[in-house]
Amino acid sequence: MNARHYHQARWNEPIICEMGSSGERGVLIPPFDGGAEPSSESGAFIPENMRRTAPPDLPEISQVEVLRHYLRLSQENLGAGLIPDFGMATSTMKYNPPVNEQLSRSAKLTNLHPLQDEATTQGILEIMYQLEQFLKEISGMDRVSLQPRGGSQAIYANLAMIRAYHAKRGELEQRNEIITTIFSHPSDAAVPSAAGFKVITLYPEASGYPSLDQLKAVVSERTAGLCITNPDDTGIFNPHIREFVDIVHAAGGLCAHDQANANGLLGIVRSRESGFDLCQFNLHKTFSTPHGSGGPGSGVSCVSSALADYLPSPTVEFDGEKYHLEYDRPDSIGKIASFYGVAANFIRAYAWILAHGAEGLREVAQIATLNNNYLMTKILEISGVSAPYAAKQFRIDQTRYSWEKLTHETGLKITDISRRSVDFAMHFFYSHHPYWVEDPATLEPTESYSQRDIDEFIASWTQIVDEAYHDPEIVRSAPHLAPIHQMTHPEYLSDPDKWSPTWRAFRRKYPGGFGNE
Amino acid sequence: MSKVLASTNPYIPNSTTRAKEEMLRTIGIQDIDSLFSAIPSELKLNRLLNLPEPYQSEYELQKHVTKILDKNTSTNERLSFLGSGCYQHFVPAVCDEINSRNEFLTAYSGKAYEDHGRWQALFEYTSLMAELLNMDVVNLPTYDGLQAAATAMRMAANISGRKEIILAKAIQPDKLSKIMEYNRHLLTFKFINFDPLTGGMDLSQLEQSLSSDTAAIYFDNPNFFGVIESNAGEICSLAHQHGALAIVGADPISLGILKPPADYGADIACGDIQSLGIHMQFGGGHAGYIASRDEEKFVREYPNRIVGILPTREEGEYGFGEVAFRRTSFEARESGKEWLGTMANLWAITAGVYLALMGPQGMQEVGQTITERVNYAMRALSSIDSISLQFPQAAHFREFVVDFSRTKKSVKEINRDLLERGIFGGLDISAVFPQFQNHAVYCVTEVHTKEDIDDLARNLAEVLS
């Protein structure tokens, strides 16, 4: 198979603030016929000192042109709907079935106010309740909150519950340390820190995970808990995870399993059997709700019965006849997010789980893992790329590769290779700081992509490697076929005098445009 | 008896026997189970998950889920006067058209090369919001307005080097819960009463509470009761006199007619953008903005993404990237500011579309018409004998408090009676504001006609007679 001959849309659209002209309208507001002194000047009911004096400097654009502008911008994207999107690993970019979209956009949800009488919201409450039952079974945990609006916010909810648990025992002052690993998501370190804990990070050995001795050396009466991804971003499953959990438990800590990377484990391994007290899933990853250009996602917090009282309020309960929202929960950590979370995602995830059933979910995990190992087998045949740690061992849902050999031999950078990928309608993620694997590229081919898709990806990388050794300039100067050319002046993002966080800041700092400052 | 299940899954291309066999052969193994050999058997689930039989055909699934959703009765089918954090506004069709485009819906976090359109749309959102707010920096949204307020307070504490937040009591209870839970280990709080007549902040109590420990004052404008804080300028100057910052929670839909917080001295503005072209979705349509001046000490405290614009090798072309990215948890893990993650960008794109459609005139008109309608509703309801308004003299935006304590019914009973008549009455605040027994917050927006409001008044008069 050859790499794709392709060219992305390049519309050169102006920034919207520059569009339109005076007097144009995109939409009209329904007039009011209430005789409420309509003849009075604008703002008649607003005290003089609180009235806006000059109208906001927004553009005036006809509806046709607003629609066209955004449609053109929509064409300048590469998401899971357009490409085999497995370069954004740890993100589980899978297929987002349009039927779920259709259901979630039903007027029976979109026009529902969260504070309506429960008699009028029984349908969505039923879906929330049933989704909780599914997620309890999938995780093995006892209660679930759907409230967090993202995976990291669910990690936060879990940390807040760990905090509440120790506070209730009078041990919070003493227990102020959370242990994590470097290949756990950055949020497994950042969120505990935001929640007030000191963070201790363990580093992998040749196996790809830290040793039990490393853990034992840092566990103490100060340990509040363990916050860990398994399998982590390398795709290597830590087989000693149960012992990790037992060691932390023996010291009086709680264990939170970051299940953002759960796609390869559905129906195969659960947090319960590994001994965890809490875990979180990202509905926008494993359970197929769309990533929305960066949200809204949904994080769900799953806990053991010992922690159920601390869950965010309200919970959804069922008395055999009616569903209701329960607020009378004195030990609850309170509100983690507005109302009950991202309800559209509950419908999507509910429908997605029901489309699969138990055997289907296991098949998801199996094929996601099969795809990853097929991809890895083929990638390791490409010169210049390696998969550090756990040599010859199979990986679960994803693998973190290293381009170190190729960059050393060619002088190219990982960013060059990443930009060149775009010219073949592929892209990949070179992970979070610190780059513990040199020149990393993390791939997660999920169950949604075909063998053909994987072979096409391989063809693009094979061609890039060939170019890197024989015509490196084409890689270095990439992209060539994307909506824009290579960006210059990175200091325009890091220098306070030069950065432009909005168009009005840009106009102030660069009145004549870039190059004329 | 269980159904006979189809062996090929339409969502899983490689679920065919052919694909599995060929791929296993390439890997050099016999069966898929071998791929999981690194996992100890005692950790594996040795049974199938206990889940309902699947609806494998799309038709059956659609029918099943639709049947459940049909049990809901939405504000399309009834007349609703609920607000209190989630608002029924007009949603232009173009907003839905754009946010349901698969190209935006399924994109995630590519760079500005392959995702140039997403980046530009997000930069445009922050740029349009910046005009509305008269501020130069706007974040890519955090989860919701609750998180935005909680985070803005941490930012203010870090900037000022102080730990005490002074808060107006006229705040949404859920927002207060979030703020307190999130900041409990870092900040301390003092609360300022509202004046029983004007609904605004008690200025003398505020003056007494301010000190050199105060990191920031926070208030919502309009507040939880729909009251416009007419002393906003004085409150902000009082904060500044004590070296504290002023943080104002403002709903952007009010800013075509209300002064933006920056114009009366706010250092940080924050709030929720759900009103800007995003459906209520049972509370699912929220996203939080934070805005400030373009000063380094402010920018370095944002935990969220900030999009910047930069040139490319081609003259006249714009690229985009992350401003001051080193402050984030993706660069600095536990040393970064809070954390980065999937938050609410689709709603940012949608709000950008909304502001582009509305323009300056649309934003002025929507603010004006809401003000007219809320005043009409206040007059209509106060003309009912047993009802009075809580802050009758105050200027209101979108919401107002109705006092039912002179009636023979509780708000609960009144709302039950209204529901029977096809009306969702205002939110009962008796439990959360004990001084307001049998009071409710009513919400009126540009979607409510004169007839709707008259209908409410007539029905209220009837259920109270």
PDB file of C-alpha atoms in Angstrom, chain A residues 8 13-14 16 25-27 29-34 42-43 45 47 49-50 52 56-59 69-70 73-74 76-81 88 91 93 96-97 101-102 105 108-113 116 120-121 123-124 126 137 149 152-153 156 160 163 181-182 184 189-190 193-196 239 264 268 273 290 292-296 333 335-336 338 340 350 354 356 358-359 363 367 369 371 419 422 427 430 433 447-449 451 479 483-488 492-493 496 499-504 507-509 514, chain B residues 5 9 11-15 18 20 22-23 36 40 43-45 47 49-50 54-55 62 64 68 71-73 75-77 83 86 98-100 102-109 111 113-118 120 123-124 127-128 131-132 134 136 143-144 146-147 154 177-178 181-182 185 221 230 255 257-259 279-283 294 296 307-314 317 320 323-324 329-331 333-334 338-339 342-347 356-361 365 368 371 373 375-376 395 424 446 450:
ATOM      1  CA  GLN A   8      -6.203  19.317   2.743  1.00  0.00           C
ATOM      2  CA  GLU A  13     -10.247  32.576   5.661  1.00  0.00           C
ATOM      3  CA  PRO A  14      -9.866  35.981   7.305  1.00  0.00           C
ATOM      4  CA  ILE A  16     -13.895  36.744  11.695  1.00  0.00           C
ATOM      5  CA  ARG A  25     -27.129  41.088  10.462  1.00  0.00           C
ATOM      6  CA  GLY A  26     -26.672  37.369  11.042  1.00  0.00           C
ATOM      7  CA  VAL A  27     -29.835  36.800  13.035  1.00  0.00           C
ATOM      8  CA  ILE A  29     -34.229  38.954  17.823  1.00  0.00           C
ATOM      9  CA  PRO A  30     -37.961  38.407  18.372  1.00  0.00           C
ATOM     10  CA  PRO A  31     -39.590  41.795  19.054  1.00  0.00           C
ATOM     11  CA  PHE A  32     -41.509  42.377  22.268  1.00  0.00           C
ATOM     12  CA  ASP A  33     -45.030  43.676  22.121  1.00  0.00           C
ATOM     13  CA  GLY A  34     -45.539  44.082  25.841  1.00  0.00           C
ATOM     14  CA  SER A  42     -32.007  51.463  24.970  1.00  0.00           C
ATOM     15  CA  GLY A  43     -31.303  50.381  28.521  1.00  0.00           C
ATOM     16  CA  PHE A  45     -34.384  49.816  32.957  1.00  0.00           C
ATOM     17  CA  PRO A  47     -29.223  52.336  35.943  1.00  0.00           C
ATOM     18  CA  ASN A  49     -23.892  53.936  35.723  1.00  0.00           C
ATOM     19  CA  MET A  50     -24.338  50.279  34.753  1.00  0.00           C
ATOM     20  CA  ARG A  52     -22.875  49.887  28.419  1.00  0.00           C
ATOM     21  CA  PRO A  56     -19.172  45.886  21.651  1.00  0.00           C
ATOM     22  CA  ASP A  57     -16.828  45.975  18.685  1.00  0.00           C
ATOM     23  CA  LEU A  58     -18.200  42.763  17.204  1.00  0.00           C
ATOM     24  CA  PRO A  59     -18.279  42.214  13.439  1.00  0.00           C
ATOM     25  CA  HIS A  69     -16.897  30.909   7.136  1.00  0.00           C
ATOM     26  CA  TYR A  70     -17.409  28.193   9.739  1.00  0.00           C
ATOM     27  CA  LEU A  73     -13.003  26.230   8.902  1.00  0.00           C
ATOM     28  CA  SER A  74     -14.648  22.874   9.564  1.00  0.00           C
ATOM     29  CA  GLU A  76      -9.526  22.432   7.883  1.00  0.00           C
ATOM     30  CA  ASN A  77      -9.570  19.701  10.549  1.00  0.00           C
ATOM     31  CA  LEU A  78      -8.541  16.054  10.825  1.00  0.00           C
ATOM     32  CA  GLY A  79     -10.681  14.306  13.397  1.00  0.00           C
ATOM     33  CA  ALA A  80     -11.811  10.750  13.992  1.00  0.00           C
ATOM     34  CA  GLY A  81     -14.603  11.121  11.450  1.00  0.00           C
ATOM     35  CA  MET A  88      -3.716  10.930  19.426  1.00  0.00           C
ATOM     36  CA  SER A  91      -7.186   9.788  23.871  1.00  0.00           C
ATOM     37  CA  MET A  93     -10.116   8.350  19.246  1.00  0.00           C
ATOM     38  CA  ASN A  96     -18.647   8.153  17.127  1.00  0.00           C
ATOM     39  CA  PRO A  97     -21.808   6.593  15.670  1.00  0.00           C
ATOM     40  CA  GLU A 101     -25.494  11.860  17.976  1.00  0.00           C
ATOM     41  CA  GLN A 102     -29.048  11.886  16.718  1.00  0.00           C
ATOM     42  CA  ARG A 105     -29.684  15.879  20.074  1.00  0.00           C
ATOM     43  CA  LYS A 108     -36.397  15.664  24.579  1.00  0.00           C
ATOM     44  CA  LEU A 109     -32.942  16.394  25.928  1.00  0.00           C
ATOM     45  CA  THR A 110     -31.771  19.658  24.371  1.00  0.00           C
ATOM     46  CA  ASN A 111     -34.708  21.653  25.731  1.00  0.00           C
ATOM     47  CA  LEU A 112     -34.768  20.065  29.166  1.00  0.00           C
ATOM     48  CA  HIS A 113     -34.043  22.406  32.083  1.00  0.00           C
ATOM     49  CA  GLN A 116     -37.617  20.795  36.181  1.00  0.00           C
ATOM     50  CA  THR A 120     -40.974  15.572  33.761  1.00  0.00           C
ATOM     51  CA  THR A 121     -37.423  14.223  33.547  1.00  0.00           C
ATOM     52  CA  GLY A 123     -36.467   9.531  30.844  1.00  0.00           C
ATOM     53  CA  ILE A 124     -33.061  11.118  31.314  1.00  0.00           C
ATOM     54  CA  GLU A 126     -33.618   6.464  33.872  1.00  0.00           C
ATOM     55  CA  GLU A 137     -20.519  -3.810  36.421  1.00  0.00           C
ATOM     56  CA  ARG A 149     -17.272  17.140  32.965  1.00  0.00           C
ATOM     57  CA  SER A 152      -9.304  15.110  34.847  1.00  0.00           C
ATOM     58  CA  GLN A 153     -12.255  16.558  36.723  1.00  0.00           C
ATOM     59  CA  TYR A 156     -10.229  15.580  40.919  1.00  0.00           C
ATOM     60  CA  ALA A 160     -11.570  15.159  46.827  1.00  0.00           C
ATOM     61  CA  ARG A 163      -9.294  13.923  51.067  1.00  0.00           C
ATOM     62  CA  THR A 181       4.137   7.095  38.047  1.00  0.00           C
ATOM     63  CA  ILE A 182       5.739   9.129  35.284  1.00  0.00           C
ATOM     64  CA  SER A 184       0.518   7.982  34.235  1.00  0.00           C
ATOM     65  CA  ALA A 189       0.291  14.329  39.171  1.00  0.00           C
ATOM     66  CA  ALA A 190      -1.240  17.750  38.489  1.00  0.00           C
ATOM     67  CA  SER A 193      -1.226  18.815  43.537  1.00  0.00           C
ATOM     68  CA  ALA A 194      -4.209  21.076  42.781  1.00  0.00           C
ATOM     69  CA  ALA A 195      -6.077  19.225  45.527  1.00  0.00           C
ATOM     70  CA  GLY A 196      -3.362  20.091  48.021  1.00  0.00           C
ATOM     71  CA  PRO A 239       1.305  -7.293  36.499  1.00  0.00           C
ATOM     72  CA  GLY A 264      -8.120  -2.614  25.969  1.00  0.00           C
ATOM     73  CA  ILE A 268     -11.192  -8.463  30.666  1.00  0.00           C
ATOM     74  CA  GLU A 273     -10.198  -7.273  40.995  1.00  0.00           C
ATOM     75  CA  PRO A 290     -17.133  12.557  20.570  1.00  0.00           C
ATOM     76  CA  GLY A 292     -15.828  17.892  20.341  1.00  0.00           C
ATOM     77  CA  SER A 293     -12.609  19.698  19.319  1.00  0.00           C
ATOM     78  CA  GLY A 294     -11.603  19.404  22.988  1.00  0.00           C
ATOM     79  CA  GLY A 295     -14.749  18.820  25.022  1.00  0.00           C
ATOM     80  CA  PRO A 296     -17.293  18.595  26.469  1.00  0.00           C
ATOM     81  CA  ILE A 333     -17.989  16.414  48.812  1.00  0.00           C
ATOM     82  CA  LYS A 335     -20.679  20.009  43.767  1.00  0.00           C
ATOM     83  CA  ILE A 336     -17.904  19.060  41.391  1.00  0.00           C
ATOM     84  CA  SER A 338     -22.864  22.304  37.354  1.00  0.00           C
ATOM     85  CA  TYR A 340     -25.493  16.576  36.852  1.00  0.00           C
ATOM     86  CA  TYR A 350     -25.694   4.378  27.213  1.00  0.00           C
ATOM     87  CA  LEU A 354     -26.256  -1.219  24.621  1.00  0.00           C
ATOM     88  CA  HIS A 356     -22.378  -3.897  22.192  1.00  0.00           C
ATOM     89  CA  ALA A 358     -21.052  -7.986  27.227  1.00  0.00           C
ATOM     90  CA  GLU A 359     -19.591  -9.926  24.310  1.00  0.00           C
ATOM     91  CA  GLU A 363     -14.607  -7.733  21.452  1.00  0.00           C
ATOM     92  CA  ILE A 367      -9.728  -5.906  18.638  1.00  0.00           C
ATOM     93  CA  THR A 369      -5.420  -4.836  21.444  1.00  0.00           C
ATOM     94  CA  ASN A 371      -4.934  -3.699  16.185  1.00  0.00           C
ATOM     95  CA  ARG A 419       4.435  17.921  10.549  1.00  0.00           C
ATOM     96  CA  VAL A 422       0.026  15.751   8.119  1.00  0.00           C
ATOM     97  CA  HIS A 427      -1.065  12.986  12.572  1.00  0.00           C
ATOM     98  CA  TYR A 430       4.406  13.440  20.726  1.00  0.00           C
ATOM     99  CA  HIS A 433       6.516  16.816  29.056  1.00  0.00           C
ATOM    100  CA  GLU A 447     -11.113  -1.125  17.526  1.00  0.00           C
ATOM    101  CA  SER A 448     -12.501   1.423  15.069  1.00  0.00           C
ATOM    102  CA  TYR A 449      -9.868   1.138  12.370  1.00  0.00           C
ATOM    103  CA  GLN A 451      -6.380  -3.393   8.702  1.00  0.00           C
ATOM    104  CA  PRO A 479       3.829  20.605   5.917  1.00  0.00           C
ATOM    105  CA  PRO A 483      -4.164  24.463   5.399  1.00  0.00           C
ATOM    106  CA  ILE A 484      -1.105  26.510   6.373  1.00  0.00           C
ATOM    107  CA  HIS A 485       2.647  26.457   5.938  1.00  0.00           C
ATOM    108  CA  GLN A 486       5.164  26.029   8.687  1.00  0.00           C
ATOM    109  CA  MET A 487       4.650  28.472  11.544  1.00  0.00           C
ATOM    110  CA  THR A 488       7.513  30.774  12.439  1.00  0.00           C
ATOM    111  CA  TYR A 492       5.164  35.121  19.629  1.00  0.00           C
ATOM    112  CA  LEU A 493       3.638  32.574  21.994  1.00  0.00           C
ATOM    113  CA  PRO A 496       4.666  38.574  26.964  1.00  0.00           C
ATOM    114  CA  TRP A 499       2.006  37.208  22.399  1.00  0.00           C
ATOM    115  CA  SER A 500      -1.500  37.954  21.135  1.00  0.00           C
ATOM    116  CA  PRO A 501      -4.118  35.984  23.060  1.00  0.00           C
ATOM    117  CA  THR A 502      -6.974  37.650  21.125  1.00  0.00           C
ATOM    118  CA  TRP A 503      -7.455  39.682  17.960  1.00  0.00           C
ATOM    119  CA  ARG A 504      -7.740  42.935  19.870  1.00  0.00           C
ATOM    120  CA  ARG A 507      -4.173  44.750  16.689  1.00  0.00           C
ATOM    121  CA  ARG A 508      -2.705  46.620  19.629  1.00  0.00           C
ATOM    122  CA  LYS A 509       0.679  44.929  19.371  1.00  0.00           C
ATOM    123  CA  PHE A 514       2.940  40.699  11.365  1.00  0.00           C
TER     124      PHE A 514
ATOM    125  CA  LEU B   5     -25.879 -12.432  18.238  1.00  0.00           C
ATOM    126  CA  ASN B   9     -19.938  -5.500  14.473  1.00  0.00           C
ATOM    127  CA  TYR B  11     -18.480  -0.303  14.357  1.00  0.00           C
ATOM    128  CA  ILE B  12     -15.510  -2.716  14.320  1.00  0.00           C
ATOM    129  CA  PRO B  13     -14.056  -3.269  10.837  1.00  0.00           C
ATOM    130  CA  ASN B  14     -11.668  -6.000  12.027  1.00  0.00           C
ATOM    131  CA  SER B  15     -14.374  -8.047  13.708  1.00  0.00           C
ATOM    132  CA  ARG B  18     -10.665 -12.994   7.908  1.00  0.00           C
ATOM    133  CA  LYS B  20      -8.519 -11.477  12.772  1.00  0.00           C
ATOM    134  CA  GLU B  22      -4.618 -12.381   8.918  1.00  0.00           C
ATOM    135  CA  MET B  23      -3.552  -9.988  11.655  1.00  0.00           C
ATOM    136  CA  PHE B  36      -3.184 -10.470  27.231  1.00  0.00           C
ATOM    137  CA  PRO B  40      -2.044 -12.284  35.815  1.00  0.00           C
ATOM    138  CA  LEU B  43      -6.894 -10.244  37.852  1.00  0.00           C
ATOM    139  CA  LYS B  44      -8.857 -11.325  34.802  1.00  0.00           C
ATOM    140  CA  LEU B  45     -12.600 -11.497  34.780  1.00  0.00           C
ATOM    141  CA  ARG B  47     -16.938 -14.528  33.020  1.00  0.00           C
ATOM    142  CA  LEU B  49     -19.965  -8.893  32.148  1.00  0.00           C
ATOM    143  CA  ASN B  50     -23.485  -8.931  33.459  1.00  0.00           C
ATOM    144  CA  PRO B  54     -27.453  -5.743  23.188  1.00  0.00           C
ATOM    145  CA  TYR B  55     -29.534  -3.975  20.570  1.00  0.00           C
ATOM    146  CA  GLN B  62     -32.934   3.965  18.170  1.00  0.00           C
ATOM    147  CA  HIS B  64     -35.355   1.670  22.572  1.00  0.00           C
ATOM    148  CA  ILE B  68     -37.038   6.214  27.178  1.00  0.00           C
ATOM    149  CA  LYS B  71     -40.735  10.041  29.044  1.00  0.00           C
ATOM    150  CA  ASN B  72     -39.236  13.524  29.335  1.00  0.00           C
ATOM    151  CA  THR B  73     -41.406  16.614  28.982  1.00  0.00           C
ATOM    152  CA  THR B  75     -39.598  23.247  27.771  1.00  0.00           C
ATOM    153  CA  ASN B  76     -40.683  22.931  24.126  1.00  0.00           C
ATOM    154  CA  GLU B  77     -43.886  21.343  25.315  1.00  0.00           C
ATOM    155  CA  GLY B  83     -33.322  29.871  35.315  1.00  0.00           C
ATOM    156  CA  CYS B  86     -29.174  27.350  33.229  1.00  0.00           C
ATOM    157  CA  ILE B  98     -21.806  24.132  13.062  1.00  0.00           C
ATOM    158  CA  ASN B  99     -21.498  22.212  16.330  1.00  0.00           C
ATOM    159  CA  SER B 100     -22.974  19.103  14.761  1.00  0.00           C
ATOM    160  CA  ASN B 102     -18.611  15.846  12.178  1.00  0.00           C
ATOM    161  CA  GLU B 103     -15.417  17.755  11.281  1.00  0.00           C
ATOM    162  CA  PHE B 104     -15.593  19.812  14.493  1.00  0.00           C
ATOM    163  CA  LEU B 105     -17.391  17.196  16.554  1.00  0.00           C
ATOM    164  CA  THR B 106     -14.788  14.452  16.111  1.00  0.00           C
ATOM    165  CA  ALA B 107     -11.620  16.556  16.075  1.00  0.00           C
ATOM    166  CA  TYR B 108      -9.592  16.726  19.243  1.00  0.00           C
ATOM    167  CA  SER B 109      -6.173  18.149  19.842  1.00  0.00           C
ATOM    168  CA  LYS B 111      -1.822  21.092  15.944  1.00  0.00           C
ATOM    169  CA  TYR B 113      -1.407  22.371  10.773  1.00  0.00           C
ATOM    170  CA  GLU B 114      -3.968  19.606  10.492  1.00  0.00           C
ATOM    171  CA  ASP B 115      -6.590  21.266  12.745  1.00  0.00           C
ATOM    172  CA  HIS B 116      -6.168  24.832  11.532  1.00  0.00           C
ATOM    173  CA  GLY B 117      -9.920  25.388  11.354  1.00  0.00           C
ATOM    174  CA  ARG B 118     -10.495  24.305  14.949  1.00  0.00           C
ATOM    175  CA  GLN B 120      -8.996  29.541  14.188  1.00  0.00           C
ATOM    176  CA  PHE B 123      -9.166  32.010  18.546  1.00  0.00           C
ATOM    177  CA  GLU B 124     -12.189  33.750  17.078  1.00  0.00           C
ATOM    178  CA  SER B 127     -11.440  37.344  20.273  1.00  0.00           C
ATOM    179  CA  LEU B 128     -15.200  37.958  20.100  1.00  0.00           C
ATOM    180  CA  GLU B 131     -14.671  42.540  22.539  1.00  0.00           C
ATOM    181  CA  LEU B 132     -17.759  41.871  24.590  1.00  0.00           C
ATOM    182  CA  ASN B 134     -13.322  44.766  26.884  1.00  0.00           C
ATOM    183  CA  ASP B 136      -7.500  41.300  26.042  1.00  0.00           C
ATOM    184  CA  TYR B 143     -15.735  22.958  32.407  1.00  0.00           C
ATOM    185  CA  ASP B 144     -18.365  25.466  33.473  1.00  0.00           C
ATOM    186  CA  LEU B 146     -18.587  27.093  38.626  1.00  0.00           C
ATOM    187  CA  GLN B 147     -15.073  25.944  37.866  1.00  0.00           C
ATOM    188  CA  ARG B 154      -7.014  30.800  42.987  1.00  0.00           C
ATOM    189  CA  SER B 177     -20.409  24.694  47.034  1.00  0.00           C
ATOM    190  CA  LYS B 178     -17.905  24.298  44.192  1.00  0.00           C
ATOM    191  CA  GLU B 181     -14.871  22.549  48.075  1.00  0.00           C
ATOM    192  CA  TYR B 182     -12.273  23.332  45.450  1.00  0.00           C
ATOM    193  CA  HIS B 185      -7.205  23.874  51.572  1.00  0.00           C
ATOM    194  CA  ASN B 221     -23.574  40.846  38.295  1.00  0.00           C
ATOM    195  CA  SER B 230     -25.470  49.278  40.944  1.00  0.00           C
ATOM    196  CA  LEU B 255     -23.099  42.580  28.067  1.00  0.00           C
ATOM    197  CA  ILE B 257     -26.619  46.323  27.474  1.00  0.00           C
ATOM    198  CA  LEU B 258     -24.745  46.073  30.779  1.00  0.00           C
ATOM    199  CA  LYS B 259     -21.318  47.544  31.304  1.00  0.00           C
ATOM    200  CA  HIS B 279     -29.089  24.406  24.402  1.00  0.00           C
ATOM    201  CA  MET B 280     -29.816  23.710  28.069  1.00  0.00           C
ATOM    202  CA  GLN B 281     -29.492  19.914  27.681  1.00  0.00           C
ATOM    203  CA  PHE B 282     -30.512  19.209  31.277  1.00  0.00           C
ATOM    204  CA  GLY B 283     -27.508  21.221  32.403  1.00  0.00           C
ATOM    205  CA  ASP B 294      -2.979  41.211  29.009  1.00  0.00           C
ATOM    206  CA  GLU B 296       2.099  38.700  32.325  1.00  0.00           C
ATOM    207  CA  VAL B 307      -4.658  30.517  21.986  1.00  0.00           C
ATOM    208  CA  GLY B 308      -2.169  32.863  20.383  1.00  0.00           C
ATOM    209  CA  ILE B 309      -1.724  33.894  16.763  1.00  0.00           C
ATOM    210  CA  LEU B 310       1.576  33.788  14.893  1.00  0.00           C
ATOM    211  CA  PRO B 311       2.891  34.072  11.341  1.00  0.00           C
ATOM    212  CA  THR B 312       3.840  31.293   8.944  1.00  0.00           C
ATOM    213  CA  ARG B 313       6.368  31.088   6.144  1.00  0.00           C
ATOM    214  CA  GLU B 314       3.681  32.357   3.784  1.00  0.00           C
ATOM    215  CA  GLU B 317      -1.232  33.378   6.565  1.00  0.00           C
ATOM    216  CA  PHE B 320      -2.028  29.413  16.036  1.00  0.00           C
ATOM    217  CA  VAL B 323       0.383  31.120  24.794  1.00  0.00           C
ATOM    218  CA  ALA B 324       2.801  30.603  27.702  1.00  0.00           C
ATOM    219  CA  SER B 329       0.314  20.680  33.603  1.00  0.00           C
ATOM    220  CA  PHE B 330       1.131  19.171  30.189  1.00  0.00           C
ATOM    221  CA  GLU B 331       4.531  20.814  30.468  1.00  0.00           C
ATOM    222  CA  ARG B 333       2.890  18.122  35.665  1.00  0.00           C
ATOM    223  CA  GLU B 334       2.407  18.813  39.399  1.00  0.00           C
ATOM    224  CA  GLU B 338      -4.136  23.209  38.167  1.00  0.00           C
ATOM    225  CA  TRP B 339      -4.461  20.995  35.069  1.00  0.00           C
ATOM    226  CA  THR B 342     -10.714  17.888  27.832  1.00  0.00           C
ATOM    227  CA  MET B 343     -13.033  20.700  28.848  1.00  0.00           C
ATOM    228  CA  ALA B 344     -15.647  22.375  26.638  1.00  0.00           C
ATOM    229  CA  ASN B 345     -14.253  23.607  23.314  1.00  0.00           C
ATOM    230  CA  LEU B 346     -17.274  22.675  21.197  1.00  0.00           C
ATOM    231  CA  TRP B 347     -19.283  25.189  23.201  1.00  0.00           C
ATOM    232  CA  ALA B 356     -20.668  36.438  14.991  1.00  0.00           C
ATOM    233  CA  LEU B 357     -24.347  36.081  14.085  1.00  0.00           C
ATOM    234  CA  MET B 358     -25.584  38.516  16.703  1.00  0.00           C
ATOM    235  CA  GLY B 359     -23.097  41.289  16.124  1.00  0.00           C
ATOM    236  CA  PRO B 360     -23.157  44.477  18.198  1.00  0.00           C
ATOM    237  CA  GLN B 361     -26.783  45.236  17.397  1.00  0.00           C
ATOM    238  CA  GLU B 365     -31.212  44.107  21.282  1.00  0.00           C
ATOM    239  CA  GLN B 368     -32.730  45.304  25.845  1.00  0.00           C
ATOM    240  CA  THR B 371     -34.819  43.771  30.310  1.00  0.00           C
ATOM    241  CA  ARG B 373     -39.682  41.396  29.338  1.00  0.00           C
ATOM    242  CA  ASN B 375     -39.879  44.304  33.823  1.00  0.00           C
ATOM    243  CA  TYR B 376     -43.176  43.444  32.189  1.00  0.00           C
ATOM    244  CA  ALA B 395     -32.917  47.020  38.396  1.00  0.00           C
ATOM    245  CA  PHE B 424     -42.808  25.172  35.089  1.00  0.00           C
ATOM    246  CA  GLU B 446     -36.252  36.739  24.796  1.00  0.00           C
ATOM    247  CA  LYS B 450     -46.244  38.904  26.257  1.00  0.00           C
TER     248      LYS B 450
END
